[in-house]
């Protein structure tokens, strides 16, 4: 999700490309916690595209949220965050 979030934020910041499907909802924090608790063999299709419960693009939207949180907490821009690992970005966003 973090890599996709980096791409979403880069596209928004540098290209002005914004898609409603990539916007994160108010419950994005709960989605992060849900994704972090997933087992390694979780169904990628469900989390990145269409979840059985009706949610869509959870990974993209959550990644956007994580990157935005890391930017807010650190004052870093997207280019600086792009040099970090997903784990580092998750930590900077305030998650373990």
Tab-separated table of C-alpha atoms in Angstrom:
chain	number	residue	atom	x	y	z
A	1	UNK	CA	0.000	0.000	0.000
A	2	UNK	CA	2.842	2.423	0.777
A	3	UNK	CA	4.396	2.189	-2.687
A	4	UNK	CA	1.013	2.866	-4.271
A	5	UNK	CA	0.537	5.764	-1.848
A	6	UNK	CA	3.855	7.261	-2.936
A	7	UNK	CA	2.697	7.075	-6.557
A	8	UNK	CA	-0.681	8.637	-5.743
A	9	UNK	CA	0.847	11.525	-3.800
A	10	UNK	CA	3.532	12.109	-6.429
A	11	UNK	CA	0.894	12.258	-9.170
A	12	UNK	CA	-1.211	14.662	-7.142
A	13	UNK	CA	1.681	16.913	-6.145
A	14	UNK	CA	3.685	17.004	-9.374
A	15	UNK	CA	1.160	16.275	-12.092
A	16	UNK	CA	-1.996	17.690	-10.550
A	17	UNK	CA	-3.678	14.346	-11.208
A	18	UNK	CA	-6.330	13.565	-8.620
A	19	UNK	CA	-8.763	10.680	-8.698
A	20	UNK	CA	-11.663	10.396	-6.276
A	21	UNK	CA	-10.995	6.646	-6.035
A	22	UNK	CA	-7.623	7.377	-4.377
A	23	UNK	CA	-8.962	9.700	-1.686
A	24	UNK	CA	-8.922	8.193	1.770
A	25	UNK	CA	-11.975	8.187	4.017
A	26	UNK	CA	-12.333	9.369	7.605
A	27	UNK	CA	-11.814	5.774	8.749
A	28	UNK	CA	-8.377	5.529	7.082
A	29	UNK	CA	-6.666	5.021	10.450
A	30	UNK	CA	-8.781	1.893	11.036
A	31	UNK	CA	-7.925	0.677	7.535
A	32	UNK	CA	-4.191	1.047	8.267
A	33	UNK	CA	-4.551	-1.001	11.428
A	34	UNK	CA	-6.608	-3.593	9.559
A	35	UNK	CA	-3.985	-3.923	6.799
A	36	UNK	CA	-1.079	-4.092	9.264
A	37	UNK	CA	-2.828	-6.983	11.022
A	38	UNK	CA	-3.318	-9.013	7.829
A	39	UNK	CA	-1.525	-12.333	7.443
A	40	UNK	CA	1.166	-12.536	4.745
A	41	UNK	CA	-1.117	-14.633	2.527
A	42	UNK	CA	-4.029	-12.124	2.514
A	43	UNK	CA	-5.792	-11.812	-0.840
A	44	UNK	CA	-4.036	-8.971	-2.705
A	45	UNK	CA	-7.001	-8.431	-5.031
A	46	UNK	CA	-9.321	-7.767	-2.090
A	47	UNK	CA	-7.099	-5.115	-0.556
A	48	UNK	CA	-5.900	-3.383	-3.690
A	49	UNK	CA	-8.984	-3.424	-5.892
A	50	UNK	CA	-12.337	-4.836	-4.728
A	51	UNK	CA	-12.945	-6.097	-1.209
A	52	UNK	CA	-15.819	-8.551	-0.628
A	53	UNK	CA	-17.402	-6.033	1.771
A	54	UNK	CA	-17.752	-3.492	-1.052
A	55	UNK	CA	-14.772	-1.247	-0.330
A	56	UNK	CA	-12.586	-0.400	-3.312
A	57	UNK	CA	-8.934	0.547	-3.716
A	58	UNK	CA	-8.229	0.105	-0.020
A	59	UNK	CA	-4.483	-0.244	-0.577
A	60	UNK	CA	-4.208	2.867	-2.739
A	61	UNK	CA	-6.350	4.958	-0.440
A	62	UNK	CA	-4.600	3.732	2.695
A	63	UNK	CA	-1.198	4.247	1.102
A	64	UNK	CA	-2.159	7.819	0.266
A	65	UNK	CA	-3.163	8.323	3.898
A	66	UNK	CA	0.086	6.822	5.241
A	67	UNK	CA	2.261	8.971	2.985
A	68	UNK	CA	0.271	12.115	3.848
A	69	UNK	CA	0.599	11.322	7.559
A	70	UNK	CA	4.362	10.812	7.224
A	71	UNK	CA	4.629	14.124	5.362
A	72	UNK	CA	2.608	15.910	8.040
A	73	UNK	CA	4.588	14.405	10.929
A	74	UNK	CA	8.002	15.096	9.435
A	75	UNK	CA	7.592	18.104	7.164
A	76	UNK	CA	9.190	16.010	4.405
A	77	UNK	CA	8.105	16.195	0.808
A	78	UNK	CA	7.211	13.326	-1.463
A	79	UNK	CA	10.701	13.200	-2.996
A	80	UNK	CA	12.329	12.781	0.424
A	81	UNK	CA	9.860	10.082	1.424
A	82	UNK	CA	10.430	8.306	-1.883
A	83	UNK	CA	13.952	7.487	-0.714
A	84	UNK	CA	12.674	5.577	2.321
A	85	UNK	CA	11.473	2.019	2.760
A	86	UNK	CA	7.769	1.294	3.249
A	87	UNK	CA	8.517	0.314	6.852
A	88	UNK	CA	10.206	3.636	7.515
A	89	UNK	CA	7.245	5.528	6.053
A	90	UNK	CA	4.805	3.517	8.158
A	91	UNK	CA	6.811	4.419	11.273
A	92	UNK	CA	6.989	8.102	10.306
A	93	UNK	CA	3.232	8.043	9.841
A	94	UNK	CA	2.912	6.940	13.461
A	95	UNK	CA	2.404	3.183	13.108
A	96	UNK	CA	4.563	0.196	14.009
